[in-house]
mmCIF file of C-alpha atoms in Angstrom:
data_model
loop_
_atom_site.group_PDB
_atom_site.id
_atom_site.type_symbol
_atom_site.label_atom_id
_atom_site.label_comp_id
_atom_site.label_asym_id
_atom_site.label_seq_id
_atom_site.Cartn_x
_atom_site.Cartn_y
_atom_site.Cartn_z
ATOM 1 C CA MET N 1 109.928 89.661 65.613
ATOM 2 C CA ILE N 2 106.975 91.446 67.166
ATOM 3 C CA ALA N 3 106.543 90.805 70.893
ATOM 4 C CA GLU N 4 103.612 88.396 71.067
ATOM 5 C CA GLU N 5 102.684 89.284 74.659
ATOM 6 C CA PHE N 6 101.966 92.913 73.829
ATOM 7 C CA LYS N 7 100.348 92.040 70.535
ATOM 8 C CA GLN N 8 97.846 89.899 72.445
ATOM 9 C CA MET N 9 97.171 92.772 74.857
ATOM 10 C CA LEU N 10 95.718 94.754 71.950
ATOM 11 C CA GLY N 11 92.662 92.545 72.268
ATOM 12 C CA GLN N 12 92.377 93.405 75.964
ATOM 13 C CA LYS N 13 92.024 97.170 75.770
ATOM 14 C CA SER N 14 90.723 99.076 78.772
ATOM 15 C CA VAL N 15 86.925 98.974 78.902
ATOM 16 C CA ILE N 16 87.034 102.340 80.666
ATOM 17 C CA ARG N 17 88.996 103.987 77.863
ATOM 18 C CA GLU N 18 86.757 102.502 75.194
ATOM 19 C CA LEU N 19 83.657 103.837 76.949
ATOM 20 C CA ALA N 20 85.255 107.270 77.342
ATOM 21 C CA GLU N 21 85.987 107.310 73.618
ATOM 22 C CA TYR N 22 82.379 106.328 72.887
ATOM 23 C CA ALA N 23 81.177 109.173 75.125
ATOM 24 C CA THR N 24 83.357 111.644 73.240
ATOM 25 C CA GLU N 25 81.917 110.564 69.891
ATOM 26 C CA ARG N 26 78.369 110.589 71.226
ATOM 27 C CA ALA N 27 78.889 114.121 72.563
ATOM 28 C CA LYS N 28 79.745 115.277 69.034
ATOM 29 C CA GLN N 29 76.335 114.028 67.922
ATOM 30 C CA ILE N 30 74.035 115.270 70.687
ATOM 31 C CA GLY N 31 76.139 117.732 72.681
ATOM 32 C CA TYR N 32 78.389 117.152 75.664
ATOM 33 C CA GLU N 33 75.747 118.409 78.078
ATOM 34 C CA ASN N 34 73.436 115.558 77.039
ATOM 35 C CA VAL N 35 75.905 112.713 77.662
ATOM 36 C CA PHE N 36 76.160 111.503 81.255
ATOM 37 C CA ASP N 37 79.710 110.217 81.097
ATOM 38 C CA TYR N 38 80.623 108.369 84.297
ATOM 39 C CA SER N 39 83.442 106.394 82.705
ATOM 40 C CA LEU N 40 86.783 108.052 83.344
ATOM 41 C CA GLY N 41 88.227 109.041 86.724
ATOM 42 C CA ASN N 42 89.577 112.376 85.521
ATOM 43 C CA PRO N 43 89.518 115.010 88.316
ATOM 44 C CA SER N 44 87.061 117.794 87.538
ATOM 45 C CA VAL N 45 88.069 120.564 89.950
ATOM 46 C CA PRO N 46 90.710 123.223 89.194
ATOM 47 C CA VAL N 47 94.248 122.984 90.505
ATOM 48 C CA PRO N 48 95.015 125.296 93.452
ATOM 49 C CA GLN N 49 96.000 128.760 92.278
ATOM 50 C CA ALA N 50 99.114 128.506 94.465
ATOM 51 C CA PHE N 51 100.356 125.625 92.325
ATOM 52 C CA THR N 52 99.824 127.552 89.099
ATOM 53 C CA ASP N 53 101.529 130.633 90.555
ATOM 54 C CA LYS N 54 104.510 128.553 91.676
ATOM 55 C CA LEU N 55 104.765 126.901 88.275
ATOM 56 C CA VAL N 56 104.824 130.272 86.521
ATOM 57 C CA SER N 57 107.310 131.695 89.003
ATOM 58 C CA LEU N 58 109.706 128.775 88.644
ATOM 59 C CA ALA N 59 109.567 128.819 84.862
ATOM 60 C CA SER N 60 110.091 132.567 84.613
ATOM 61 C CA SER N 61 112.580 133.312 87.380
ATOM 62 C CA LYS N 62 114.720 130.262 88.072
ATOM 63 C CA ASP N 63 117.783 129.037 86.230
ATOM 64 C CA SER N 64 116.700 127.085 83.148
ATOM 65 C CA MET N 65 118.719 123.994 84.033
ATOM 66 C CA ALA N 66 117.333 123.931 87.567
ATOM 67 C CA VAL N 67 113.749 123.644 86.344
ATOM 68 C CA HIS N 68 114.189 121.933 82.978
ATOM 69 C CA GLY N 69 117.279 119.794 83.485
ATOM 70 C CA TYR N 70 117.463 116.188 84.633
ATOM 71 C CA SER N 71 116.813 115.638 88.313
ATOM 72 C CA PRO N 72 118.841 113.126 90.368
ATOM 73 C CA SER N 73 117.751 109.530 89.800
ATOM 74 C CA LEU N 74 115.903 109.333 93.140
ATOM 75 C CA GLY N 75 114.272 112.736 92.683
ATOM 76 C CA ILE N 76 115.281 116.271 93.658
ATOM 77 C CA THR N 77 116.743 116.196 97.176
ATOM 78 C CA SER N 78 114.819 119.228 98.464
ATOM 79 C CA VAL N 79 111.569 117.771 97.122
ATOM 80 C CA ARG N 80 112.167 114.424 98.813
ATOM 81 C CA GLU N 81 112.884 116.283 102.068
ATOM 82 C CA LYS N 82 109.614 118.224 101.824
ATOM 83 C CA VAL N 83 107.598 115.081 101.078
ATOM 84 C CA ALA N 84 109.205 113.331 104.053
ATOM 85 C CA ALA N 85 108.576 116.294 106.353
ATOM 86 C CA SER N 86 104.924 116.467 105.304
ATOM 87 C CA LEU N 87 104.350 112.769 105.917
ATOM 88 C CA SER N 88 106.066 113.000 109.300
ATOM 89 C CA ARG N 89 103.916 115.980 110.364
ATOM 90 C CA ARG N 90 100.691 114.387 109.248
ATOM 91 C CA PHE N 91 101.144 110.772 110.275
ATOM 92 C CA GLY N 92 103.735 110.719 113.041
ATOM 93 C CA LEU N 93 106.367 108.510 111.397
ATOM 94 C CA ASP N 94 109.962 109.714 111.164
ATOM 95 C CA TYR N 95 110.278 109.907 107.382
ATOM 96 C CA LYS N 96 113.509 111.285 105.902
ATOM 97 C CA LYS N 97 114.508 111.820 102.288
ATOM 98 C CA GLU N 98 116.157 108.378 102.380
ATOM 99 C CA HIS N 99 112.660 106.897 102.536
ATOM 100 C CA ILE N 100 111.257 108.780 99.509
ATOM 101 C CA PHE N 101 111.568 108.128 95.769
ATOM 102 C CA MET N 102 109.885 110.490 93.291
ATOM 103 C CA THR N 103 107.887 108.878 90.482
ATOM 104 C CA SER N 104 105.644 109.540 87.520
ATOM 105 C CA GLY N 105 102.375 109.149 89.414
ATOM 106 C CA ALA N 106 101.099 106.211 91.449
ATOM 107 C CA ALA N 107 101.497 103.893 88.457
ATOM 108 C CA GLY N 108 105.208 104.662 88.378
ATOM 109 C CA ALA N 109 105.372 104.179 92.132
ATOM 110 C CA LEU N 110 103.728 100.759 91.891
ATOM 111 C CA ALA N 111 106.009 99.727 89.027
ATOM 112 C CA HIS N 112 109.031 100.363 91.228
ATOM 113 C CA ALA N 113 107.636 99.049 94.500
ATOM 114 C CA LEU N 114 106.492 95.740 93.012
ATOM 115 C CA ARG N 115 109.848 95.111 91.363
ATOM 116 C CA ALA N 116 111.746 95.980 94.530
ATOM 117 C CA VAL N 117 110.118 93.260 96.652
ATOM 118 C CA THR N 118 109.184 90.436 94.266
ATOM 119 C CA GLU N 119 111.046 87.794 92.336
ATOM 120 C CA LYS N 120 109.748 85.863 89.347
ATOM 121 C CA GLY N 121 107.114 83.362 90.480
ATOM 122 C CA ASP N 122 106.283 85.148 93.752
ATOM 123 C CA GLU N 123 102.630 85.732 94.500
ATOM 124 C CA VAL N 124 100.992 89.126 94.974
ATOM 125 C CA ILE N 125 97.553 89.168 96.585
ATOM 126 C CA THR N 126 95.003 91.929 96.119
ATOM 127 C CA PHE N 127 91.312 92.275 96.947
ATOM 128 C CA ALA N 128 88.275 92.625 94.710
ATOM 129 C CA PRO N 129 86.987 95.016 93.707
ATOM 130 C CA PHE N 130 90.381 96.137 92.415
ATOM 131 C CA PHE N 131 91.864 98.470 89.804
ATOM 132 C CA PRO N 132 92.192 96.330 86.624
ATOM 133 C CA GLU N 133 95.616 97.726 85.722
ATOM 134 C CA TYR N 134 97.054 95.813 88.676
ATOM 135 C CA THR N 135 97.031 92.782 86.390
ATOM 136 C CA PRO N 136 99.600 94.089 83.877
ATOM 137 C CA TYR N 137 101.512 95.908 86.630
ATOM 138 C CA VAL N 138 102.098 92.636 88.494
ATOM 139 C CA HIS N 139 102.509 90.340 85.500
ATOM 140 C CA GLY N 140 105.144 92.687 84.105
ATOM 141 C CA THR N 141 107.358 91.889 87.082
ATOM 142 C CA GLY N 142 107.150 88.100 86.558
ATOM 143 C CA ALA N 143 105.114 87.720 89.744
ATOM 144 C CA ILE N 144 101.644 86.147 89.862
ATOM 145 C CA LEU N 145 98.561 88.154 90.839
ATOM 146 C CA LYS N 146 95.915 86.476 92.964
ATOM 147 C CA VAL N 147 92.612 88.237 93.602
ATOM 148 C CA VAL N 148 90.586 87.615 96.747
ATOM 149 C CA PRO N 149 86.833 87.611 95.999
ATOM 150 C CA PRO N 150 84.826 90.458 97.523
ATOM 151 C CA ASP N 151 82.695 90.739 100.606
ATOM 152 C CA THR N 152 79.853 92.431 98.734
ATOM 153 C CA ASP N 153 78.003 93.320 101.952
ATOM 154 C CA THR N 154 80.700 95.744 103.138
ATOM 155 C CA LEU N 155 83.405 95.833 100.415
ATOM 156 C CA GLN N 156 85.965 95.628 103.222
ATOM 157 C CA ILE N 157 88.498 92.758 103.043
ATOM 158 C CA ASN N 158 87.040 89.262 102.802
ATOM 159 C CA PHE N 159 89.338 87.738 105.433
ATOM 160 C CA ASP N 160 87.960 84.202 105.239
ATOM 161 C CA ALA N 161 88.770 83.950 101.537
ATOM 162 C CA PHE N 162 92.071 85.799 102.016
ATOM 163 C CA GLU N 163 93.361 83.373 104.633
ATOM 164 C CA LYS N 164 92.456 80.386 102.461
ATOM 165 C CA MET N 165 94.329 81.833 99.467
ATOM 166 C CA PHE N 166 97.436 82.839 101.408
ATOM 167 C CA SER N 167 100.560 80.704 100.940
ATOM 168 C CA GLU N 168 104.288 80.799 101.560
ATOM 169 C CA LYS N 169 104.749 82.107 98.002
ATOM 170 C CA VAL N 170 103.112 85.424 98.885
ATOM 171 C CA THR N 171 105.648 88.223 99.247
ATOM 172 C CA VAL N 172 103.321 91.192 98.676
ATOM 173 C CA VAL N 173 99.796 92.151 99.655
ATOM 174 C CA LEU N 174 98.535 95.046 97.536
ATOM 175 C CA ILE N 175 95.714 97.230 98.840
ATOM 176 C CA ASN N 176 94.008 100.349 97.514
ATOM 177 C CA THR N 177 92.267 102.538 100.075
ATOM 178 C CA PRO N 178 90.289 104.719 99.536
ATOM 179 C CA ASN N 179 89.305 102.228 96.891
ATOM 180 C CA ASN N 180 88.885 102.474 93.149
ATOM 181 C CA PRO N 181 86.245 101.344 92.083
ATOM 182 C CA SER N 182 84.093 101.119 95.219
ATOM 183 C CA GLY N 183 84.840 104.376 97.028
ATOM 184 C CA VAL N 184 85.085 102.355 100.237
ATOM 185 C CA VAL N 185 87.761 103.286 102.790
ATOM 186 C CA TYR N 186 89.309 100.398 104.716
ATOM 187 C CA SER N 187 88.574 100.931 108.403
ATOM 188 C CA THR N 188 91.043 100.915 111.283
ATOM 189 C CA GLU N 189 89.629 97.527 112.280
ATOM 190 C CA THR N 190 90.299 96.156 108.776
ATOM 191 C CA ILE N 191 93.850 97.515 108.553
ATOM 192 C CA GLN N 192 94.733 96.334 112.078
ATOM 193 C CA LYS N 193 93.400 92.842 111.361
ATOM 194 C CA LEU N 194 95.374 92.722 108.104
ATOM 195 C CA ALA N 195 98.566 93.893 109.826
ATOM 196 C CA ASP N 196 98.204 91.339 112.629
ATOM 197 C CA PHE N 197 97.697 88.570 110.092
ATOM 198 C CA LEU N 198 100.800 89.562 108.099
ATOM 199 C CA VAL N 199 102.969 89.728 111.220
ATOM 200 C CA GLN N 200 101.828 86.216 112.075
ATOM 201 C CA LYS N 201 102.598 84.954 108.569
ATOM 202 C CA GLU N 202 106.064 86.549 108.518
ATOM 203 C CA LYS N 203 106.895 84.614 111.684
ATOM 204 C CA GLU N 204 105.351 81.416 110.350
ATOM 205 C CA TYR N 205 107.104 81.491 106.972
ATOM 206 C CA GLY N 206 110.360 83.127 108.070
ATOM 207 C CA HIS N 207 110.473 85.753 105.319
ATOM 208 C CA ASP N 208 109.378 89.349 104.812
ATOM 209 C CA ILE N 209 105.916 90.080 103.481
ATOM 210 C CA TYR N 210 105.419 93.606 102.169
ATOM 211 C CA LEU N 211 102.197 95.563 102.261
ATOM 212 C CA ILE N 212 102.020 97.909 99.270
ATOM 213 C CA SER N 213 99.391 100.556 99.927
ATOM 214 C CA ASP N 214 98.201 102.317 96.779
ATOM 215 C CA GLU N 215 96.867 105.689 97.981
ATOM 216 C CA PRO N 216 96.179 108.182 95.169
ATOM 217 C CA TYR N 217 92.781 109.018 96.729
ATOM 218 C CA ARG N 218 94.109 109.522 100.273
ATOM 219 C CA GLU N 219 92.928 113.127 100.489
ATOM 220 C CA ILE N 220 89.417 112.471 99.151
ATOM 221 C CA VAL N 221 87.825 111.171 102.341
ATOM 222 C CA PHE N 222 84.356 112.252 103.382
ATOM 223 C CA ASP N 223 83.163 113.724 106.656
ATOM 224 C CA ARG N 224 83.482 111.501 109.739
ATOM 225 C CA VAL N 225 84.877 108.530 107.786
ATOM 226 C CA ASP N 226 87.502 106.388 109.559
ATOM 227 C CA ALA N 227 90.568 106.590 107.288
ATOM 228 C CA PRO N 228 93.729 105.163 108.930
ATOM 229 C CA TYR N 229 97.219 105.663 107.506
ATOM 230 C CA THR N 230 98.281 102.120 106.664
ATOM 231 C CA ALA N 231 101.996 102.495 107.408
ATOM 232 C CA ASN N 232 101.194 103.234 111.057
ATOM 233 C CA PHE N 233 99.996 99.661 111.463
ATOM 234 C CA TYR N 234 102.613 97.543 109.684
ATOM 235 C CA THR N 235 106.383 97.933 109.563
ATOM 236 C CA ASN N 236 106.978 96.572 106.051
ATOM 237 C CA THR N 237 104.611 99.025 104.366
ATOM 238 C CA ILE N 238 105.445 100.704 101.070
ATOM 239 C CA THR N 239 103.135 103.613 100.282
ATOM 240 C CA CYS N 240 102.532 104.544 96.641
ATOM 241 C CA TYR N 241 101.077 108.006 96.158
ATOM 242 C CA SER N 242 100.045 110.382 93.405
ATOM 243 C CA PHE N 243 99.197 114.082 93.490
ATOM 244 C CA SER N 244 96.889 113.526 90.519
ATOM 245 C CA LYS N 245 93.696 113.551 92.575
ATOM 246 C CA SER N 246 94.587 115.728 95.560
ATOM 247 C CA LEU N 247 95.850 118.592 93.383
ATOM 248 C CA SER N 248 93.903 117.723 90.187
ATOM 249 C CA LEU N 249 97.148 117.080 88.295
ATOM 250 C CA PRO N 250 96.624 113.738 86.484
ATOM 251 C CA GLY N 251 98.371 114.895 83.336
ATOM 252 C CA GLU N 252 101.492 115.995 85.190
ATOM 253 C CA ARG N 253 102.238 112.418 86.359
ATOM 254 C CA ILE N 254 103.822 113.142 89.719
ATOM 255 C CA GLY N 255 103.927 110.935 92.804
ATOM 256 C CA TYR N 256 106.272 109.024 95.077
ATOM 257 C CA VAL N 257 107.214 105.813 96.831
ATOM 258 C CA ALA N 258 107.480 106.155 100.617
ATOM 259 C CA VAL N 259 108.887 103.232 102.605
ATOM 260 C CA ASN N 260 107.979 103.051 106.279
ATOM 261 C CA PRO N 261 111.026 104.403 108.180
ATOM 262 C CA LYS N 262 110.727 101.478 110.614
ATOM 263 C CA CYS N 263 111.228 98.981 107.781
ATOM 264 C CA PRO N 264 114.782 97.571 108.167
ATOM 265 C CA ASP N 265 115.426 97.778 104.411
ATOM 266 C CA ALA N 266 113.751 101.142 103.795
ATOM 267 C CA ALA N 267 116.818 103.016 102.518
ATOM 268 C CA LEU N 268 117.937 99.976 100.508
ATOM 269 C CA ILE N 269 114.566 99.731 98.758
ATOM 270 C CA ILE N 270 114.656 103.416 97.831
ATOM 271 C CA ASN N 271 118.154 103.093 96.380
ATOM 272 C CA MET N 272 117.045 99.983 94.494
ATOM 273 C CA CYS N 273 114.254 102.045 92.915
ATOM 274 C CA GLY N 274 116.920 104.123 91.203
ATOM 275 C CA GLN N 275 118.296 100.965 89.614
ATOM 276 C CA ILE N 276 114.838 99.696 88.694
ATOM 277 C CA SER N 277 114.371 102.938 86.742
ATOM 278 C CA ARG N 278 117.287 101.918 84.548
ATOM 279 C CA VAL N 279 115.471 98.707 83.643
ATOM 280 C CA ILE N 280 112.005 100.122 82.942
ATOM 281 C CA GLY N 281 113.107 103.462 81.463
ATOM 282 C CA HIS N 282 111.341 105.552 84.079
ATOM 283 C CA ASN N 283 114.199 108.016 84.650
ATOM 284 C CA CYS N 284 112.469 110.389 87.092
ATOM 285 C CA PRO N 285 109.586 112.841 86.576
ATOM 286 C CA PRO N 286 110.024 116.430 85.341
ATOM 287 C CA SER N 287 112.061 118.717 87.582
ATOM 288 C CA LEU N 288 109.653 121.629 87.136
ATOM 289 C CA ILE N 289 106.664 119.654 88.395
ATOM 290 C CA GLN N 290 108.615 118.168 91.305
ATOM 291 C CA LEU N 291 109.612 121.639 92.483
ATOM 292 C CA ALA N 292 106.138 123.124 92.061
ATOM 293 C CA VAL N 293 104.420 120.309 93.956
ATOM 294 C CA ALA N 294 106.920 120.512 96.807
ATOM 295 C CA ASP N 295 105.973 124.143 97.399
ATOM 296 C CA VAL N 296 102.278 123.282 97.890
ATOM 297 C CA ILE N 297 102.863 119.926 99.558
ATOM 298 C CA ASP N 298 100.102 120.274 102.176
ATOM 299 C CA LEU N 299 97.479 121.877 99.933
ATOM 300 C CA THR N 300 94.686 120.230 97.976
ATOM 301 C CA ALA N 301 92.276 121.372 95.335
ATOM 302 C CA ASP N 302 88.744 122.098 96.558
ATOM 303 C CA LEU N 303 87.594 118.480 96.804
ATOM 304 C CA SER N 304 84.248 119.134 98.492
ATOM 305 C CA VAL N 305 82.231 118.755 95.284
ATOM 306 C CA TYR N 306 82.955 115.039 95.242
ATOM 307 C CA GLU N 307 81.115 114.464 98.514
ATOM 308 C CA THR N 308 78.238 116.598 97.228
ATOM 309 C CA ASN N 309 78.012 114.503 94.066
ATOM 310 C CA MET N 310 78.271 111.261 96.024
ATOM 311 C CA ASN N 311 75.364 112.132 98.293
ATOM 312 C CA ILE N 312 73.162 113.095 95.352
ATOM 313 C CA LEU N 313 73.891 109.825 93.572
ATOM 314 C CA TYR N 314 73.725 107.590 96.622
ATOM 315 C CA ASP N 315 70.369 108.988 97.715
ATOM 316 C CA GLY N 316 68.987 109.071 94.179
ATOM 317 C CA LEU N 317 70.094 105.572 93.170
ATOM 318 C CA THR N 318 69.034 103.866 96.385
ATOM 319 C CA ASN N 319 65.629 105.558 96.136
ATOM 320 C CA LEU N 320 65.322 104.023 92.662
ATOM 321 C CA GLY N 321 66.016 100.563 94.056
ATOM 322 C CA PHE N 322 69.741 100.215 93.418
ATOM 323 C CA SER N 323 71.806 98.396 96.041
ATOM 324 C CA CYS N 324 75.052 100.138 96.982
ATOM 325 C CA VAL N 325 77.612 100.411 99.791
ATOM 326 C CA LYS N 326 77.933 104.109 100.569
ATOM 327 C CA PRO N 327 81.355 105.439 99.529
ATOM 328 C CA GLY N 328 83.627 106.878 102.194
ATOM 329 C CA GLY N 329 85.868 108.700 99.735
ATOM 330 C CA THR N 330 87.224 108.973 96.161
ATOM 331 C CA PHE N 331 84.897 110.047 93.335
ATOM 332 C CA TYR N 332 83.517 106.577 92.584
ATOM 333 C CA ILE N 333 80.307 104.789 93.483
ATOM 334 C CA PHE N 334 79.759 101.073 92.928
ATOM 335 C CA PRO N 335 76.104 99.996 92.637
ATOM 336 C CA LYS N 336 74.787 96.548 91.853
ATOM 337 C CA ALA N 337 73.325 96.268 88.359
ATOM 338 C CA LEU N 338 69.611 95.614 87.957
ATOM 339 C CA GLU N 339 70.337 92.354 86.170
ATOM 340 C CA GLU N 340 72.943 89.653 86.706
ATOM 341 C CA ASP N 341 74.874 90.577 83.565
ATOM 342 C CA ALA N 342 76.374 94.011 84.261
ATOM 343 C CA ILE N 343 77.797 94.236 80.748
ATOM 344 C CA ALA N 344 74.299 93.875 79.290
ATOM 345 C CA PHE N 345 72.998 96.358 81.864
ATOM 346 C CA CYS N 346 75.610 98.962 80.916
ATOM 347 C CA LYS N 347 74.840 98.455 77.222
ATOM 348 C CA ARG N 348 71.160 99.074 77.960
ATOM 349 C CA ALA N 349 72.125 102.236 79.851
ATOM 350 C CA LEU N 350 73.641 103.646 76.656
ATOM 351 C CA LYS N 351 70.080 104.011 75.331
ATOM 352 C CA TYR N 352 69.677 106.802 77.899
ATOM 353 C CA ASP N 353 73.179 108.206 77.267
ATOM 354 C CA LEU N 354 74.404 106.918 80.622
ATOM 355 C CA ILE N 355 78.035 105.840 80.285
ATOM 356 C CA LEU N 356 78.615 103.272 83.036
ATOM 357 C CA VAL N 357 81.509 100.835 83.486
ATOM 358 C CA PRO N 358 80.681 97.148 84.092
ATOM 359 C CA ALA N 359 82.717 95.788 86.975
ATOM 360 C CA ASP N 360 83.679 92.379 85.556
ATOM 361 C CA SER N 361 87.263 93.596 85.042
ATOM 362 C CA PHE N 362 87.278 94.896 88.624
ATOM 363 C CA GLY N 363 86.650 91.374 89.904
ATOM 364 C CA CYS N 364 82.979 92.028 90.729
ATOM 365 C CA PRO N 365 80.615 90.721 88.038
ATOM 366 C CA GLY N 366 77.119 92.090 88.442
ATOM 367 C CA TYR N 367 78.235 95.545 89.573
ATOM 368 C CA PHE N 368 79.144 98.757 87.765
ATOM 369 C CA ARG N 369 81.374 101.742 88.505
ATOM 370 C CA MET N 370 80.514 105.403 88.157
ATOM 371 C CA ALA N 371 83.194 108.113 88.244
ATOM 372 C CA TYR N 372 81.199 111.148 89.415
ATOM 373 C CA CYS N 373 83.954 113.710 88.863
ATOM 374 C CA ILE N 374 81.576 115.677 86.635
ATOM 375 C CA PRO N 375 79.591 118.911 87.196
ATOM 376 C CA THR N 376 76.992 118.654 89.966
ATOM 377 C CA GLU N 377 74.178 119.921 87.761
ATOM 378 C CA LYS N 378 74.901 117.081 85.376
ATOM 379 C CA VAL N 379 74.806 114.553 88.215
ATOM 380 C CA GLU N 380 71.395 115.897 89.176
ATOM 381 C CA ARG N 381 70.067 115.744 85.611
ATOM 382 C CA SER N 382 71.328 112.178 85.170
ATOM 383 C CA LEU N 383 68.894 110.886 87.790
ATOM 384 C CA ALA N 384 66.013 111.239 85.312
ATOM 385 C CA ALA N 385 67.923 108.986 82.911
ATOM 386 C CA PHE N 386 68.478 106.458 85.708
ATOM 387 C CA GLU N 387 64.779 106.532 86.480
ATOM 388 C CA LYS N 388 64.001 105.617 82.862
ATOM 389 C CA LEU N 389 66.597 102.862 82.986
ATOM 390 C CA ALA N 390 65.179 101.465 86.228
ATOM 391 C CA LYS N 391 61.683 101.340 84.699
ATOM 392 C CA ASP N 392 63.027 98.962 82.054
ATOM 393 C CA TYR N 393 63.460 96.406 84.850
ATOM 394 C CA GLN N 394 60.054 96.792 86.513
#
């Protein structure tokens, strides 16, 4: 028989992907340069030349089995050591390879981390606005996802609502900072308050509560923005990372799980990830990409264009009357729609070839997301289309 659960998911396709497909078809009709496609968070800057050079060198000079053969189930040892050393240098925690598990991007990292610290029926709490794929990620483990409503004034954590929703069934709190879709970076004050609350609840309930920090946008933080490293504040932190954004490598699917070295079960959780791979068919990312990334572990692509684009959009949209919390990182901005129904607003925007994503699936009805990882000249030209759209509501 066909699996009914996945059959039903066919009717719940990603709004983002559907809009990106529409943009592609529209571009065939009027030209790509005339479609302002803010739908898909696909990095737009080139990979560092050092990564490309290393990739070519490995493929042409190393033993074929070393670069194309299976890696160990936890990842290549030397790669795990380099990831651990980089994290230790940058953030002051004593990471070793025993605390690192290589994955196929942040999605693969989350798939392992969630399964390592939840049982069927446990509750996982996250905060709106949130990445919609968290829903299938969590439900696939048998756990239950609960979403805390947003504080739309700041888009930091809504602690009043969070505390009311918290129960003894919660074993994981899942955060994403810098945040997709808002671009907001959780402040030191926010992270410290969250950590203090979780310590209190661990004592009250007598069981571990894990903080899973989803950090694929960690390196895209703008000038003078407070961007704390979450694991420095809470012992039972599991960091899920991807090089997709920092190195502009989304198609290579490379990332890792890093468990705080101070966590008593850190090495156990990493070893468990190897067994989880057997269940979900993950079976480690490509050896070639692991080795290439490890050689450029502290580099990033030139990410400065994202802050340039953000400032253009933030200034332009707010001047047109849009309400928006200024992003502190990522390549997303999250304005309030000019009508209560953001879906209707985004449909109206199509008239001006503006491809915007309504935020209902992000847990924030009435808002929309823009992924501004597009050429700066196109960002600038899109403001005229926004001006026409805004006039529709005057």
